[in-house]
mmCIF file of C-alpha atoms in Angstrom:
data_model
loop_
_atom_site.group_PDB
_atom_site.id
_atom_site.type_symbol
_atom_site.label_atom_id
_atom_site.label_comp_id
_atom_site.label_asym_id
_atom_site.label_seq_id
_atom_site.Cartn_x
_atom_site.Cartn_y
_atom_site.Cartn_z
ATOM 1 C CA MET A 1248 10.381 38.981 -4.102
ATOM 2 C CA ALA A 1249 14.004 38.304 -3.132
ATOM 3 C CA GLU A 1250 14.937 38.208 -6.846
ATOM 4 C CA ASP A 1251 13.196 41.545 -7.400
ATOM 5 C CA GLN A 1252 15.137 43.100 -4.539
ATOM 6 C CA ARG A 1253 18.482 41.856 -5.916
ATOM 7 C CA ASN A 1254 17.701 43.232 -9.371
ATOM 8 C CA ARG A 1255 16.277 46.548 -8.187
ATOM 9 C CA ARG A 1256 18.380 49.586 -9.127
ATOM 10 C CA HIS A 1257 19.773 51.460 -6.197
ATOM 11 C CA PRO A 1258 18.045 54.800 -5.619
ATOM 12 C CA GLN A 1259 19.935 57.933 -6.523
ATOM 13 C CA ASN A 1260 19.778 59.760 -3.175
ATOM 14 C CA LEU A 1261 19.814 58.991 0.535
ATOM 15 C CA GLN A 1262 16.138 59.782 0.942
ATOM 16 C CA GLY A 1263 15.299 57.104 -1.607
ATOM 17 C CA VAL A 1264 17.451 54.589 0.248
ATOM 18 C CA LEU A 1265 15.793 55.356 3.558
ATOM 19 C CA ARG A 1266 12.292 55.018 2.125
ATOM 20 C CA LEU A 1267 13.178 51.644 0.654
ATOM 21 C CA ALA A 1268 14.723 50.575 3.946
ATOM 22 C CA VAL A 1269 11.273 50.300 5.538
ATOM 23 C CA GLU A 1270 9.262 48.914 2.628
ATOM 24 C CA ALA A 1271 9.703 45.305 3.666
ATOM 25 C CA GLY A 1272 8.808 46.132 7.256
ATOM 26 C CA SER A 1273 5.807 48.363 6.590
ATOM 27 C CA ALA A 1274 3.408 45.695 7.832
ATOM 28 C CA ALA A 1275 4.846 46.147 11.332
ATOM 29 C CA ASP A 1276 2.943 49.419 11.694
ATOM 30 C CA GLY A 1277 -0.234 47.450 12.446
ATOM 31 C CA PRO A 1278 -0.887 45.187 15.398
ATOM 32 C CA ALA A 1279 1.581 42.523 14.227
ATOM 33 C CA LEU A 1280 5.083 42.725 15.670
ATOM 34 C CA PRO A 1281 7.983 43.326 13.249
ATOM 35 C CA GLU A 1282 10.507 40.731 12.204
ATOM 36 C CA PRO A 1283 14.253 41.509 12.428
ATOM 37 C CA MET A 1284 15.866 42.974 9.313
ATOM 38 C CA SER A 1285 17.004 40.061 7.153
ATOM 39 C CA GLU A 1286 20.678 39.665 6.243
ATOM 40 C CA GLU A 1287 19.796 40.073 2.566
ATOM 41 C CA ARG A 1288 17.995 43.317 3.281
ATOM 42 C CA LYS A 1289 20.900 44.580 5.396
ATOM 43 C CA GLU A 1290 23.407 43.868 2.612
ATOM 44 C CA TRP A 1291 21.234 45.511 -0.015
ATOM 45 C CA LEU A 1292 20.776 48.583 2.169
ATOM 46 C CA LYS A 1293 24.512 48.856 2.822
ATOM 47 C CA GLY A 1294 25.246 48.618 -0.890
ATOM 48 C CA ALA A 1295 22.623 51.206 -1.758
ATOM 49 C CA LEU A 1296 23.910 53.651 0.844
ATOM 50 C CA ALA A 1297 27.512 53.159 -0.257
ATOM 51 C CA GLU A 1298 26.499 54.002 -3.828
ATOM 52 C CA VAL A 1299 24.610 57.186 -3.011
ATOM 53 C CA ALA A 1300 27.063 58.367 -0.334
ATOM 54 C CA LYS A 1301 30.114 58.630 -2.602
ATOM 55 C CA GLY A 1302 32.384 61.297 -1.220
ATOM 56 C CA GLN A 1303 30.996 60.875 2.299
ATOM 57 C CA ASN A 1304 31.583 57.188 2.862
ATOM 58 C CA SER A 1305 32.586 57.422 6.501
ATOM 59 C CA GLU A 1306 29.973 56.072 8.859
ATOM 60 C CA VAL A 1307 30.114 59.280 10.873
ATOM 61 C CA GLU A 1308 29.027 61.232 7.802
ATOM 62 C CA GLN A 1309 26.271 58.728 7.140
ATOM 63 C CA MET A 1310 25.036 59.167 10.714
ATOM 64 C CA LYS A 1311 25.095 62.938 10.315
ATOM 65 C CA GLU A 1312 22.990 62.649 7.164
ATOM 66 C CA CYS A 1313 20.478 60.434 8.972
ATOM 67 C CA MET A 1314 20.293 62.991 11.772
ATOM 68 C CA ARG A 1315 19.473 65.690 9.208
ATOM 69 C CA VAL A 1316 16.572 63.534 8.052
ATOM 70 C CA LEU A 1317 15.305 63.274 11.626
ATOM 71 C CA LEU A 1318 15.597 67.032 12.115
ATOM 72 C CA ARG A 1319 13.693 67.654 8.886
ATOM 73 C CA ASP A 1320 10.864 65.411 10.045
ATOM 74 C CA GLY A 1321 10.652 67.255 13.340
ATOM 75 C CA GLY A 1322 10.362 70.628 11.644
ATOM 76 C CA CYS A 1323 7.948 69.824 8.819
ATOM 77 C CA GLU A 1324 4.417 71.210 8.795
ATOM 78 C CA ARG A 1325 2.588 68.266 7.308
ATOM 79 C CA GLY A 1326 -0.802 69.877 7.215
ATOM 80 C CA ARG A 1327 0.440 72.524 4.783
ATOM 81 C CA GLU A 1328 2.696 70.247 2.733
ATOM 82 C CA GLY A 1329 0.043 67.615 2.050
ATOM 83 C CA GLU A 1330 -0.572 64.054 3.083
ATOM 84 C CA GLU A 1331 1.617 62.392 0.447
ATOM 85 C CA GLU A 1332 4.677 64.437 1.318
ATOM 86 C CA GLY A 1333 4.076 63.776 5.006
ATOM 87 C CA GLU A 1334 4.095 60.049 4.310
ATOM 88 C CA ASP A 1335 7.378 60.431 2.423
ATOM 89 C CA GLU A 1336 8.888 62.258 5.391
ATOM 90 C CA GLU A 1337 7.782 59.480 7.738
ATOM 91 C CA GLY A 1338 9.226 56.830 5.437
ATOM 92 C CA GLU A 1339 12.566 58.619 5.389
ATOM 93 C CA THR A 1340 12.512 58.989 9.174
ATOM 94 C CA GLU A 1341 11.802 55.286 9.671
ATOM 95 C CA GLY A 1342 14.573 54.385 7.247
ATOM 96 C CA ALA A 1343 17.030 56.725 8.963
ATOM 97 C CA LEU A 1344 16.295 55.156 12.347
ATOM 98 C CA GLU A 1345 16.647 51.624 10.999
ATOM 99 C CA PHE A 1346 19.932 52.460 9.336
ATOM 100 C CA LEU A 1347 21.263 54.131 12.488
ATOM 101 C CA SER A 1348 20.314 51.037 14.500
ATOM 102 C CA GLU A 1349 22.248 48.912 12.035
ATOM 103 C CA LEU A 1350 25.308 51.173 12.191
ATOM 104 C CA CYS A 1351 25.220 51.359 15.988
ATOM 105 C CA GLU A 1352 25.579 47.644 16.450
ATOM 106 C CA ASN A 1353 29.209 48.740 16.184
ATOM 107 C CA LEU A 1354 30.097 50.104 19.633
ATOM 108 C CA ASP A 1355 32.306 52.884 18.242
ATOM 109 C CA ASN A 1356 29.425 54.132 16.115
ATOM 110 C CA ALA A 1357 27.107 54.089 19.141
ATOM 111 C CA ARG A 1358 29.577 56.283 21.026
ATOM 112 C CA ASP A 1359 29.965 58.606 18.029
ATOM 113 C CA LEU A 1360 26.196 58.994 17.668
ATOM 114 C CA MET A 1361 26.014 59.956 21.335
ATOM 115 C CA THR A 1362 28.771 62.547 20.839
ATOM 116 C CA LEU A 1363 27.021 63.967 17.770
ATOM 117 C CA GLY A 1364 23.813 64.486 19.759
ATOM 118 C CA GLY A 1365 21.909 61.813 17.898
ATOM 119 C CA LEU A 1366 20.641 60.061 21.019
ATOM 120 C CA ASP A 1367 19.388 63.335 22.512
ATOM 121 C CA LEU A 1368 17.559 63.978 19.235
ATOM 122 C CA CYS A 1369 16.064 60.489 19.316
ATOM 123 C CA MET A 1370 14.813 60.914 22.880
ATOM 124 C CA SER A 1371 13.338 64.379 22.414
ATOM 125 C CA GLN A 1372 11.791 63.801 19.007
ATOM 126 C CA CYS A 1373 11.401 60.159 18.004
ATOM 127 C CA LEU A 1374 10.110 58.792 21.308
ATOM 128 C CA ASN A 1375 7.444 61.511 21.268
ATOM 129 C CA HIS A 1376 6.566 61.186 17.579
ATOM 130 C CA PRO A 1377 2.848 60.876 16.702
ATOM 131 C CA GLN A 1378 3.549 57.814 14.545
ATOM 132 C CA GLY A 1379 4.035 54.536 16.400
ATOM 133 C CA SER A 1380 6.309 53.289 13.606
ATOM 134 C CA VAL A 1381 8.757 56.091 14.449
ATOM 135 C CA ARG A 1382 8.437 55.643 18.223
ATOM 136 C CA TRP A 1383 9.318 51.949 18.149
ATOM 137 C CA ARG A 1384 12.256 52.503 15.830
ATOM 138 C CA GLY A 1385 13.468 55.255 18.158
ATOM 139 C CA ALA A 1386 13.307 52.865 21.123
ATOM 140 C CA GLN A 1387 15.094 50.225 19.068
ATOM 141 C CA LEU A 1388 17.897 52.692 18.280
ATOM 142 C CA ILE A 1389 18.341 53.502 21.976
ATOM 143 C CA ALA A 1390 18.528 49.781 22.766
ATOM 144 C CA SER A 1391 21.092 49.183 20.001
ATOM 145 C CA CYS A 1392 23.315 51.943 21.355
ATOM 146 C CA ALA A 1393 22.928 51.121 25.048
ATOM 147 C CA GLN A 1394 23.580 47.387 25.082
ATOM 148 C CA ASN A 1395 27.020 46.601 26.516
ATOM 149 C CA MET A 1396 28.021 50.281 26.501
ATOM 150 C CA PRO A 1397 28.252 51.743 30.042
ATOM 151 C CA GLU A 1398 29.269 55.159 28.718
ATOM 152 C CA VAL A 1399 26.173 55.389 26.529
ATOM 153 C CA GLN A 1400 23.972 53.942 29.264
ATOM 154 C CA CYS A 1401 25.083 56.598 31.746
ATOM 155 C CA HIS A 1402 24.485 59.344 29.187
ATOM 156 C CA LEU A 1403 20.961 58.120 28.449
ATOM 157 C CA LEU A 1404 20.174 57.751 32.139
ATOM 158 C CA SER A 1405 21.435 61.254 32.879
ATOM 159 C CA LYS A 1406 19.125 62.597 30.170
ATOM 160 C CA GLY A 1407 16.053 60.922 31.687
ATOM 161 C CA ALA A 1408 15.597 58.193 29.099
ATOM 162 C CA LEU A 1409 14.434 55.544 31.575
ATOM 163 C CA PRO A 1410 11.209 57.212 32.828
ATOM 164 C CA LYS A 1411 10.136 57.864 29.249
ATOM 165 C CA LEU A 1412 10.851 54.292 28.188
ATOM 166 C CA LEU A 1413 8.963 52.921 31.189
ATOM 167 C CA GLN A 1414 6.003 55.125 30.290
ATOM 168 C CA LEU A 1415 6.019 53.826 26.718
ATOM 169 C CA THR A 1416 6.283 50.238 27.989
ATOM 170 C CA ASP A 1417 3.368 50.770 30.339
ATOM 171 C CA SER A 1418 0.861 52.684 28.264
ATOM 172 C CA ASP A 1419 1.734 53.216 24.598
ATOM 173 C CA PRO A 1420 -1.228 52.258 22.359
ATOM 174 C CA HIS A 1421 1.074 50.651 19.761
ATOM 175 C CA PRO A 1422 2.024 47.072 20.793
ATOM 176 C CA THR A 1423 5.406 47.139 19.069
ATOM 177 C CA VAL A 1424 6.380 50.373 20.840
ATOM 178 C CA ARG A 1425 5.768 48.699 24.208
ATOM 179 C CA VAL A 1426 7.958 45.718 23.326
ATOM 180 C CA LYS A 1427 10.823 47.804 21.920
ATOM 181 C CA ALA A 1428 10.669 50.262 24.825
ATOM 182 C CA LEU A 1429 10.984 47.387 27.303
ATOM 183 C CA TYR A 1430 13.948 46.059 25.327
ATOM 184 C CA ALA A 1431 15.601 49.471 25.731
ATOM 185 C CA VAL A 1432 14.768 49.465 29.459
ATOM 186 C CA SER A 1433 16.453 46.079 29.767
ATOM 187 C CA CYS A 1434 19.598 47.413 28.073
ATOM 188 C CA LEU A 1435 19.726 50.264 30.602
ATOM 189 C CA VAL A 1436 19.193 48.306 33.834
ATOM 190 C CA ARG A 1437 20.797 44.879 33.448
ATOM 191 C CA GLU A 1438 24.295 44.912 34.956
ATOM 192 C CA GLN A 1439 24.020 48.699 35.352
ATOM 193 C CA GLU A 1440 23.758 49.828 38.964
ATOM 194 C CA VAL A 1441 22.775 53.427 38.169
ATOM 195 C CA GLY A 1442 20.083 52.176 35.818
ATOM 196 C CA LEU A 1443 18.754 49.724 38.379
ATOM 197 C CA ARG A 1444 18.460 52.486 41.002
ATOM 198 C CA ALA A 1445 16.534 54.621 38.526
ATOM 199 C CA PHE A 1446 14.351 51.609 37.672
ATOM 200 C CA LEU A 1447 13.507 51.128 41.357
ATOM 201 C CA SER A 1448 12.806 54.818 41.942
ATOM 202 C CA HIS A 1449 10.332 54.875 39.037
ATOM 203 C CA ASP A 1450 8.470 51.757 40.198
ATOM 204 C CA GLY A 1451 9.830 49.636 37.372
ATOM 205 C CA PHE A 1452 8.789 46.347 38.961
ATOM 206 C CA SER A 1453 5.145 47.458 38.801
ATOM 207 C CA VAL A 1454 5.589 48.158 35.093
ATOM 208 C CA LEU A 1455 6.893 44.608 34.628
ATOM 209 C CA MET A 1456 3.947 43.230 36.560
ATOM 210 C CA ARG A 1457 1.455 45.046 34.348
ATOM 211 C CA GLY A 1458 3.380 43.895 31.287
ATOM 212 C CA MET A 1459 2.929 40.263 32.363
ATOM 213 C CA GLN A 1460 -0.805 40.876 32.738
ATOM 214 C CA SER A 1461 -1.217 42.461 29.293
ATOM 215 C CA ASP A 1462 -2.641 40.757 26.201
ATOM 216 C CA ASN A 1463 0.649 41.300 24.308
ATOM 217 C CA GLU A 1464 2.430 37.935 24.237
ATOM 218 C CA LYS A 1465 5.866 39.350 23.472
ATOM 219 C CA LEU A 1466 5.513 41.950 26.192
ATOM 220 C CA ARG A 1467 4.477 39.268 28.701
ATOM 221 C CA THR A 1468 7.508 37.164 27.779
ATOM 222 C CA LYS A 1469 10.019 40.008 27.947
ATOM 223 C CA SER A 1470 8.551 41.392 31.192
ATOM 224 C CA SER A 1471 8.730 38.028 32.965
ATOM 225 C CA PHE A 1472 12.228 37.342 31.653
ATOM 226 C CA LEU A 1473 13.539 40.715 32.875
ATOM 227 C CA LEU A 1474 11.902 40.175 36.275
ATOM 228 C CA LEU A 1475 13.567 36.765 36.597
ATOM 229 C CA ASN A 1476 16.930 38.200 35.551
ATOM 230 C CA LEU A 1477 16.798 41.082 38.030
ATOM 231 C CA LEU A 1478 15.736 38.861 40.935
ATOM 232 C CA THR A 1479 18.474 36.351 40.099
ATOM 233 C CA VAL A 1480 21.256 38.923 39.827
ATOM 234 C CA HIS A 1481 19.987 41.261 42.563
ATOM 235 C CA PRO A 1482 18.386 39.142 45.312
ATOM 236 C CA GLU A 1483 18.828 42.064 47.713
ATOM 237 C CA HIS A 1484 15.726 43.644 46.158
ATOM 238 C CA LYS A 1485 13.426 40.715 46.964
ATOM 239 C CA ASP A 1486 11.894 42.459 49.966
ATOM 240 C CA THR A 1487 10.966 45.446 47.807
ATOM 241 C CA VAL A 1488 9.223 43.165 45.336
ATOM 242 C CA LEU A 1489 7.503 41.122 48.055
ATOM 243 C CA SER A 1490 6.160 44.268 49.730
ATOM 244 C CA MET A 1491 4.292 45.015 46.479
ATOM 245 C CA GLY A 1492 2.314 41.769 46.746
ATOM 246 C CA MET A 1493 4.277 40.293 43.867
ATOM 247 C CA VAL A 1494 3.725 36.666 44.925
ATOM 248 C CA GLN A 1495 -0.051 37.063 44.751
ATOM 249 C CA GLN A 1496 0.222 38.827 41.396
ATOM 250 C CA LEU A 1497 2.509 36.178 39.902
ATOM 251 C CA VAL A 1498 0.240 33.369 41.025
ATOM 252 C CA SER A 1499 -2.698 35.152 39.376
ATOM 253 C CA VAL A 1500 -0.655 35.268 36.162
ATOM 254 C CA LEU A 1501 -0.122 31.497 36.409
ATOM 255 C CA ARG A 1502 -3.901 31.075 36.505
ATOM 256 C CA MET A 1503 -4.134 32.609 33.023
ATOM 257 C CA PRO A 1504 -4.209 30.127 30.082
ATOM 258 C CA ARG A 1505 -0.824 28.421 30.003
ATOM 259 C CA SER A 1506 1.881 30.113 27.949
ATOM 260 C CA SER A 1507 5.619 29.624 27.469
ATOM 261 C CA PHE A 1508 6.385 32.734 29.551
ATOM 262 C CA HIS A 1509 5.024 30.944 32.637
ATOM 263 C CA GLU A 1510 8.457 29.316 32.865
ATOM 264 C CA HIS A 1511 9.928 32.728 33.783
ATOM 265 C CA VAL A 1512 7.076 33.429 36.223
ATOM 266 C CA LEU A 1513 7.750 30.168 38.078
ATOM 267 C CA GLY A 1514 11.460 30.993 38.083
ATOM 268 C CA ALA A 1515 10.732 34.389 39.633
ATOM 269 C CA LEU A 1516 8.641 32.745 42.360
ATOM 270 C CA CYS A 1517 11.530 30.378 43.096
ATOM 271 C CA CYS A 1518 13.805 33.392 43.561
ATOM 272 C CA LEU A 1519 11.308 35.028 45.913
ATOM 273 C CA VAL A 1520 11.075 32.052 48.295
ATOM 274 C CA GLU A 1521 14.781 31.260 48.515
ATOM 275 C CA GLU A 1522 16.209 32.462 51.849
ATOM 276 C CA SER A 1523 13.117 34.615 52.356
ATOM 277 C CA PRO A 1524 10.681 33.727 55.154
ATOM 278 C CA LEU A 1525 8.284 36.408 53.871
ATOM 279 C CA GLY A 1526 8.278 35.002 50.340
ATOM 280 C CA LEU A 1527 7.809 31.492 51.672
ATOM 281 C CA ARG A 1528 4.909 32.567 53.875
ATOM 282 C CA ASP A 1529 3.214 34.351 50.977
ATOM 283 C CA CYS A 1530 3.466 31.274 48.747
ATOM 284 C CA GLN A 1531 2.171 28.968 51.492
ATOM 285 C CA SER A 1532 -0.948 31.042 52.109
ATOM 286 C CA PRO A 1533 -3.957 28.666 51.744
ATOM 287 C CA THR A 1534 -5.949 31.385 49.998
ATOM 288 C CA LEU A 1535 -3.585 31.218 46.983
ATOM 289 C CA GLY A 1536 -4.118 27.527 46.362
ATOM 290 C CA LEU A 1537 -0.567 27.369 44.988
ATOM 291 C CA GLU A 1538 0.181 23.803 46.087
ATOM 292 C CA GLU A 1539 -2.758 22.365 44.175
ATOM 293 C CA MET A 1540 -1.865 24.441 41.136
ATOM 294 C CA LEU A 1541 1.760 23.242 41.179
ATOM 295 C CA ASN A 1542 0.684 19.609 41.544
ATOM 296 C CA GLN A 1543 -1.616 19.942 38.545
ATOM 297 C CA ARG A 1544 0.980 21.832 36.502
ATOM 298 C CA ALA A 1545 3.669 19.221 37.216
ATOM 299 C CA GLU A 1546 1.310 16.462 36.144
ATOM 300 C CA ASP A 1547 0.405 18.315 32.930
ATOM 301 C CA LEU A 1548 4.060 18.923 32.017
ATOM 302 C CA GLN A 1549 5.324 15.390 32.618
ATOM 303 C CA GLY A 1550 6.824 13.852 29.482
ATOM 304 C CA ARG A 1551 6.817 17.095 27.489
ATOM 305 C CA GLU A 1552 10.422 17.601 26.485
ATOM 306 C CA GLU A 1553 9.926 21.226 25.429
ATOM 307 C CA CYS A 1554 8.664 22.088 28.930
ATOM 308 C CA GLN A 1555 11.460 20.591 31.035
ATOM 309 C CA GLU A 1556 12.742 23.894 32.425
ATOM 310 C CA GLU A 1557 9.237 24.941 33.420
ATOM 311 C CA LEU A 1558 8.717 21.546 35.045
ATOM 312 C CA GLU A 1559 11.976 21.892 36.996
ATOM 313 C CA PHE A 1560 10.947 25.321 38.286
ATOM 314 C CA CYS A 1561 7.566 23.870 39.230
ATOM 315 C CA LYS A 1562 9.137 21.019 41.212
ATOM 316 C CA ARG A 1563 11.671 23.326 42.812
ATOM 317 C CA LEU A 1564 8.994 25.742 43.994
ATOM 318 C CA ARG A 1565 6.779 22.945 45.262
ATOM 319 C CA SER A 1566 9.674 21.389 47.177
ATOM 320 C CA ALA A 1567 10.667 24.729 48.744
ATOM 321 C CA CYS A 1568 7.132 25.588 49.844
ATOM 322 C CA PHE A 1569 5.299 22.344 50.526
ATOM 323 C CA CYS A 1570 7.776 19.484 50.961
ATOM 324 C CA GLY A 1571 6.609 17.268 53.842
ATOM 325 C CA ARG A 1572 3.390 19.200 54.482
ATOM 326 C CA GLN A 1573 1.249 16.266 53.345
ATOM 327 C CA PRO A 1574 2.059 12.555 53.281
ATOM 328 C CA ASP A 1575 1.257 12.101 49.598
ATOM 329 C CA ASP A 1576 3.236 15.112 48.336
ATOM 330 C CA SER A 1577 6.421 13.136 47.616
ATOM 331 C CA GLY A 1578 4.508 10.765 45.379
ATOM 332 C CA MET A 1579 3.661 13.357 42.753
ATOM 333 C CA ASP A 1580 6.854 12.831 40.746
ATOM 334 C CA ARG A 1581 6.434 9.093 40.370
#
């Protein structure tokens, strides 16, 4: 297949390029989560676009052309134009979003797309698109532009991007949309005080909690990782999280069949008990049965090299909550 792609003639117009841009990732439209665009595919796409965009080789012009594709998709009346043409429009839209995400890994391009109105278009149109394949690519584009770009982050926050992304994370029927939306949320709230305030005002921690309880493994992992990050960097919000009954919820997550994301859950519990009498009291509640669970988990993880960080969190939490409570507790690590 790689040989076929190398030998394939480049299409003669931008629409052809954009349709081909999503061919290899078309399987992501089902329940399976998409893989990142391969380096080979990126290089082929760049070469194809360079060939068809002669005379408008600047990346700004390429972004403008992609925006025209998005506008066309928003204005088409698919019922009248027929199913096949509607599918072509969707393929071009997906390709345009993927190509914009690739371009906007460059911070200058991300700023230019914001100035051109491309992010406003993405929020108003792509995040509300009936096709999940367009919604997740729209969320991915927002994440690509927002990461490490305070100017873009503030623009997106001022336009109300965060509530929409939290809604998609919480309730979108397409599993990939939920994962990509949470990725965009993370890019807007980590090390961004305005974003964190908006996250708190829209009950973002509850969204993370529900994400950890979902049946979407990637969503569980990303939700628990973001929770751990926020509690580590912003310990001043521990009381807010504890008042939601987060300790009880996290312990219930640990009772689910063991998964790699439990490492982040244990880390979050460690954050909640440090210098917090309320967190400590919640974890020590006999009704939770946390001490017995930690003893069993530590025993199960002993000698498993790939689980050392989880084991360390387990020991750290047990020591903080139960050290000295029973005579035989110190013997568990032998």
